[in-house]
Amino acid sequence: AEMRFHKAREDMKAKQHAIEDAAKKTAEMQTRLREFAKMYNVIKNERNKCVNLIQTSTQRAGEMREKIKILHNEIEILQQSANNKDRKVKQEKRKSTDCDSALIPL
C-alpha cells in the first residue's frame, strides 16, 4: 500500500510539473500573441496610410491632368488669337504700304 502511495505521489508530482509547464507555455504564447497583435495593428495602420496616400495621389494626378488639358486649350486659343492679330497687322501694313505708294508721285 505504501508503494502505491509513493507511486501515486510521484505521478501527482509529474502531473503537477506538466501543468506548470503547460501554464508557462500558455503565458508565453499569450505574450507572443499580444506582440503579434500589436505588430498587426502597426502594419494595418501603415497600410491604411499608404492606401490613403495612393488615393490622394491618384486624385491629385487626375486633377492635374484635367488642369493640363484646360491649359493646353487656353494655349491653343491664345495662339489662334495671336495668329489672327498678326495676320490683321500684316494686312494693315500692306494696306498702309499700298496707300503710301499710291500717294507718292513718280
JSON list of C-alpha atoms in Angstrom, two decimals:
[
{"chain": "A", "resi": 1, "resn": "ALA", "atom": "CA", "xyz": [0.00, 0.00, 0.00]},
{"chain": "A", "resi": 2, "resn": "GLU", "atom": "CA", "xyz": [2.85, 2.32, 0.79]},
{"chain": "A", "resi": 3, "resn": "MET", "atom": "CA", "xyz": [4.36, 1.66, -2.58]},
{"chain": "A", "resi": 4, "resn": "ARG", "atom": "CA", "xyz": [1.13, 2.59, -4.32]},
{"chain": "A", "resi": 5, "resn": "PHE", "atom": "CA", "xyz": [1.04, 5.74, -2.22]},
{"chain": "A", "resi": 6, "resn": "HIS", "atom": "CA", "xyz": [4.58, 6.69, -3.32]},
{"chain": "A", "resi": 7, "resn": "LYS", "atom": "CA", "xyz": [3.75, 5.83, -6.91]},
{"chain": "A", "resi": 8, "resn": "ALA", "atom": "CA", "xyz": [0.61, 7.98, -6.76]},
{"chain": "A", "resi": 9, "resn": "ARG", "atom": "CA", "xyz": [2.58, 10.79, -5.18]},
{"chain": "A", "resi": 10, "resn": "GLU", "atom": "CA", "xyz": [5.24, 10.61, -7.91]},
{"chain": "A", "resi": 11, "resn": "ASP", "atom": "CA", "xyz": [2.51, 10.60, -10.58]},
{"chain": "A", "resi": 12, "resn": "MET", "atom": "CA", "xyz": [0.90, 13.59, -8.93]},
{"chain": "A", "resi": 13, "resn": "LYS", "atom": "CA", "xyz": [4.23, 15.47, -8.87]},
{"chain": "A", "resi": 14, "resn": "ALA", "atom": "CA", "xyz": [4.82, 14.65, -12.54]},
{"chain": "A", "resi": 15, "resn": "LYS", "atom": "CA", "xyz": [1.32, 15.83, -13.46]},
{"chain": "A", "resi": 16, "resn": "GLN", "atom": "CA", "xyz": [1.77, 18.98, -11.37]},
{"chain": "A", "resi": 17, "resn": "HIS", "atom": "CA", "xyz": [5.03, 19.63, -13.18]},
{"chain": "A", "resi": 18, "resn": "ALA", "atom": "CA", "xyz": [3.31, 19.08, -16.54]},
{"chain": "A", "resi": 19, "resn": "ILE", "atom": "CA", "xyz": [0.55, 21.52, -15.50]},
{"chain": "A", "resi": 20, "resn": "GLU", "atom": "CA", "xyz": [3.14, 24.13, -14.52]},
{"chain": "A", "resi": 21, "resn": "ASP", "atom": "CA", "xyz": [4.95, 23.68, -17.86]},
{"chain": "A", "resi": 22, "resn": "ALA", "atom": "CA", "xyz": [1.67, 24.00, -19.73]},
{"chain": "A", "resi": 23, "resn": "ALA", "atom": "CA", "xyz": [0.77, 27.15, -17.77]},
{"chain": "A", "resi": 24, "resn": "LYS", "atom": "CA", "xyz": [4.21, 28.62, -18.53]},
{"chain": "A", "resi": 25, "resn": "LYS", "atom": "CA", "xyz": [3.83, 27.81, -22.25]},
{"chain": "A", "resi": 26, "resn": "THR", "atom": "CA", "xyz": [0.34, 29.32, -22.23]},
{"chain": "A", "resi": 27, "resn": "ALA", "atom": "CA", "xyz": [1.67, 32.54, -20.69]},
{"chain": "A", "resi": 28, "resn": "GLU", "atom": "CA", "xyz": [4.48, 32.68, -23.26]},
{"chain": "A", "resi": 29, "resn": "MET", "atom": "CA", "xyz": [2.03, 32.11, -26.10]},
{"chain": "A", "resi": 30, "resn": "GLN", "atom": "CA", "xyz": [-0.29, 34.83, -24.80]},
{"chain": "A", "resi": 31, "resn": "THR", "atom": "CA", "xyz": [2.64, 37.24, -24.64]},
{"chain": "A", "resi": 32, "resn": "ARG", "atom": "CA", "xyz": [3.63, 36.36, -28.22]},
{"chain": "A", "resi": 33, "resn": "LEU", "atom": "CA", "xyz": [0.02, 36.71, -29.31]},
{"chain": "A", "resi": 34, "resn": "ARG", "atom": "CA", "xyz": [-0.16, 40.22, -27.80]},
{"chain": "A", "resi": 35, "resn": "GLU", "atom": "CA", "xyz": [3.10, 41.15, -29.53]},
{"chain": "A", "resi": 36, "resn": "PHE", "atom": "CA", "xyz": [1.79, 39.89, -32.88]},
{"chain": "A", "resi": 37, "resn": "ALA", "atom": "CA", "xyz": [-1.48, 41.74, -32.34]},
{"chain": "A", "resi": 38, "resn": "LYS", "atom": "CA", "xyz": [0.48, 44.97, -31.75]},
{"chain": "A", "resi": 39, "resn": "MET", "atom": "CA", "xyz": [2.59, 44.35, -34.87]},
{"chain": "A", "resi": 40, "resn": "TYR", "atom": "CA", "xyz": [-0.55, 43.59, -36.87]},
{"chain": "A", "resi": 41, "resn": "ASN", "atom": "CA", "xyz": [-2.13, 46.88, -35.78]},
{"chain": "A", "resi": 42, "resn": "VAL", "atom": "CA", "xyz": [1.03, 48.84, -36.63]},
{"chain": "A", "resi": 43, "resn": "ILE", "atom": "CA", "xyz": [1.23, 47.23, -40.07]},
{"chain": "A", "resi": 44, "resn": "LYS", "atom": "CA", "xyz": [-2.51, 47.71, -40.65]},
{"chain": "A", "resi": 45, "resn": "ASN", "atom": "CA", "xyz": [-2.21, 51.41, -39.76]},
{"chain": "A", "resi": 46, "resn": "GLU", "atom": "CA", "xyz": [0.80, 51.82, -42.07]},
{"chain": "A", "resi": 47, "resn": "ARG", "atom": "CA", "xyz": [-1.11, 50.06, -44.85]},
{"chain": "A", "resi": 48, "resn": "ASN", "atom": "CA", "xyz": [-4.08, 52.38, -44.35]},
{"chain": "A", "resi": 49, "resn": "LYS", "atom": "CA", "xyz": [-1.79, 55.40, -44.52]},
{"chain": "A", "resi": 50, "resn": "CYS", "atom": "CA", "xyz": [-0.32, 54.10, -47.77]},
{"chain": "A", "resi": 51, "resn": "VAL", "atom": "CA", "xyz": [-3.77, 53.43, -49.22]},
{"chain": "A", "resi": 52, "resn": "ASN", "atom": "CA", "xyz": [-4.84, 56.97, -48.31]},
{"chain": "A", "resi": 53, "resn": "LEU", "atom": "CA", "xyz": [-1.67, 58.40, -49.87]},
{"chain": "A", "resi": 54, "resn": "ILE", "atom": "CA", "xyz": [-2.30, 56.41, -53.05]},
{"chain": "A", "resi": 55, "resn": "GLN", "atom": "CA", "xyz": [-5.90, 57.61, -53.23]},
{"chain": "A", "resi": 56, "resn": "THR", "atom": "CA", "xyz": [-4.86, 61.22, -52.62]},
{"chain": "A", "resi": 57, "resn": "SER", "atom": "CA", "xyz": [-2.08, 60.99, -55.20]},
{"chain": "A", "resi": 58, "resn": "THR", "atom": "CA", "xyz": [-4.37, 59.40, -57.77]},
{"chain": "A", "resi": 59, "resn": "GLN", "atom": "CA", "xyz": [-6.99, 62.09, -57.24]},
{"chain": "A", "resi": 60, "resn": "ARG", "atom": "CA", "xyz": [-4.35, 64.84, -57.43]},
{"chain": "A", "resi": 61, "resn": "ALA", "atom": "CA", "xyz": [-2.89, 63.34, -60.61]},
{"chain": "A", "resi": 62, "resn": "GLY", "atom": "CA", "xyz": [-6.36, 63.30, -62.19]},
{"chain": "A", "resi": 63, "resn": "GLU", "atom": "CA", "xyz": [-6.91, 66.92, -61.21]},
{"chain": "A", "resi": 64, "resn": "MET", "atom": "CA", "xyz": [-3.52, 67.86, -62.68]},
{"chain": "A", "resi": 65, "resn": "ARG", "atom": "CA", "xyz": [-4.30, 66.04, -65.95]},
{"chain": "A", "resi": 66, "resn": "GLU", "atom": "CA", "xyz": [-7.57, 67.95, -66.20]},
{"chain": "A", "resi": 67, "resn": "LYS", "atom": "CA", "xyz": [-5.81, 71.24, -65.45]},
{"chain": "A", "resi": 68, "resn": "ILE", "atom": "CA", "xyz": [-3.19, 70.48, -68.12]},
{"chain": "A", "resi": 69, "resn": "LYS", "atom": "CA", "xyz": [-5.95, 69.84, -70.68]},
{"chain": "A", "resi": 70, "resn": "ILE", "atom": "CA", "xyz": [-7.55, 73.18, -69.83]},
{"chain": "A", "resi": 71, "resn": "LEU", "atom": "CA", "xyz": [-4.20, 74.96, -70.08]},
{"chain": "A", "resi": 72, "resn": "HIS", "atom": "CA", "xyz": [-3.50, 73.33, -73.46]},
{"chain": "A", "resi": 73, "resn": "ASN", "atom": "CA", "xyz": [-6.88, 74.53, -74.70]},
{"chain": "A", "resi": 74, "resn": "GLU", "atom": "CA", "xyz": [-6.17, 78.04, -73.43]},
{"chain": "A", "resi": 75, "resn": "ILE", "atom": "CA", "xyz": [-2.77, 78.00, -75.16]},
{"chain": "A", "resi": 76, "resn": "GLU", "atom": "CA", "xyz": [-4.43, 76.97, -78.44]},
{"chain": "A", "resi": 77, "resn": "ILE", "atom": "CA", "xyz": [-6.97, 79.77, -78.11]},
{"chain": "A", "resi": 78, "resn": "LEU", "atom": "CA", "xyz": [-4.24, 82.31, -77.33]},
{"chain": "A", "resi": 79, "resn": "GLN", "atom": "CA", "xyz": [-2.12, 81.09, -80.26]},
{"chain": "A", "resi": 80, "resn": "GLN", "atom": "CA", "xyz": [-5.08, 81.39, -82.63]},
{"chain": "A", "resi": 81, "resn": "SER", "atom": "CA", "xyz": [-5.82, 84.86, -81.31]},
{"chain": "A", "resi": 82, "resn": "ALA", "atom": "CA", "xyz": [-2.17, 85.90, -81.71]},
{"chain": "A", "resi": 83, "resn": "ASN", "atom": "CA", "xyz": [-2.09, 84.49, -85.24]},
{"chain": "A", "resi": 84, "resn": "ASN", "atom": "CA", "xyz": [-5.29, 86.33, -86.15]},
{"chain": "A", "resi": 85, "resn": "LYS", "atom": "CA", "xyz": [-3.95, 89.60, -84.75]},
{"chain": "A", "resi": 86, "resn": "ASP", "atom": "CA", "xyz": [-0.63, 89.08, -86.55]},
{"chain": "A", "resi": 87, "resn": "ARG", "atom": "CA", "xyz": [-2.49, 88.48, -89.81]},
{"chain": "A", "resi": 88, "resn": "LYS", "atom": "CA", "xyz": [-4.54, 91.65, -89.31]},
{"chain": "A", "resi": 89, "resn": "VAL", "atom": "CA", "xyz": [-1.40, 93.67, -88.56]},
{"chain": "A", "resi": 90, "resn": "LYS", "atom": "CA", "xyz": [0.24, 92.36, -91.76]},
{"chain": "A", "resi": 91, "resn": "GLN", "atom": "CA", "xyz": [-2.89, 93.20, -93.76]},
{"chain": "A", "resi": 92, "resn": "GLU", "atom": "CA", "xyz": [-2.95, 96.70, -92.29]},
{"chain": "A", "resi": 93, "resn": "LYS", "atom": "CA", "xyz": [0.73, 97.16, -93.14]},
{"chain": "A", "resi": 94, "resn": "ARG", "atom": "CA", "xyz": [0.08, 96.06, -96.73]},
{"chain": "A", "resi": 95, "resn": "LYS", "atom": "CA", "xyz": [-2.85, 98.46, -96.98]},
{"chain": "A", "resi": 96, "resn": "SER", "atom": "CA", "xyz": [-0.73, 101.23, -95.50]},
{"chain": "A", "resi": 97, "resn": "THR", "atom": "CA", "xyz": [2.13, 100.46, -97.89]},
{"chain": "A", "resi": 98, "resn": "ASP", "atom": "CA", "xyz": [-0.27, 100.33, -100.85]},
{"chain": "A", "resi": 99, "resn": "CYS", "atom": "CA", "xyz": [-1.79, 103.67, -99.83]},
{"chain": "A", "resi": 100, "resn": "ASP", "atom": "CA", "xyz": [1.64, 105.25, -99.36]},
{"chain": "A", "resi": 101, "resn": "SER", "atom": "CA", "xyz": [2.89, 104.04, -102.73]},
{"chain": "A", "resi": 102, "resn": "ALA", "atom": "CA", "xyz": [-0.26, 105.32, -104.43]},
{"chain": "A", "resi": 103, "resn": "LEU", "atom": "CA", "xyz": [0.25, 108.77, -102.90]},
{"chain": "A", "resi": 104, "resn": "ILE", "atom": "CA", "xyz": [3.89, 109.13, -103.93]},
{"chain": "A", "resi": 105, "resn": "PRO", "atom": "CA", "xyz": [4.08, 110.81, -107.35]},
{"chain": "A", "resi": 106, "resn": "LEU", "atom": "CA", "xyz": [6.58, 109.46, -109.83]}
]
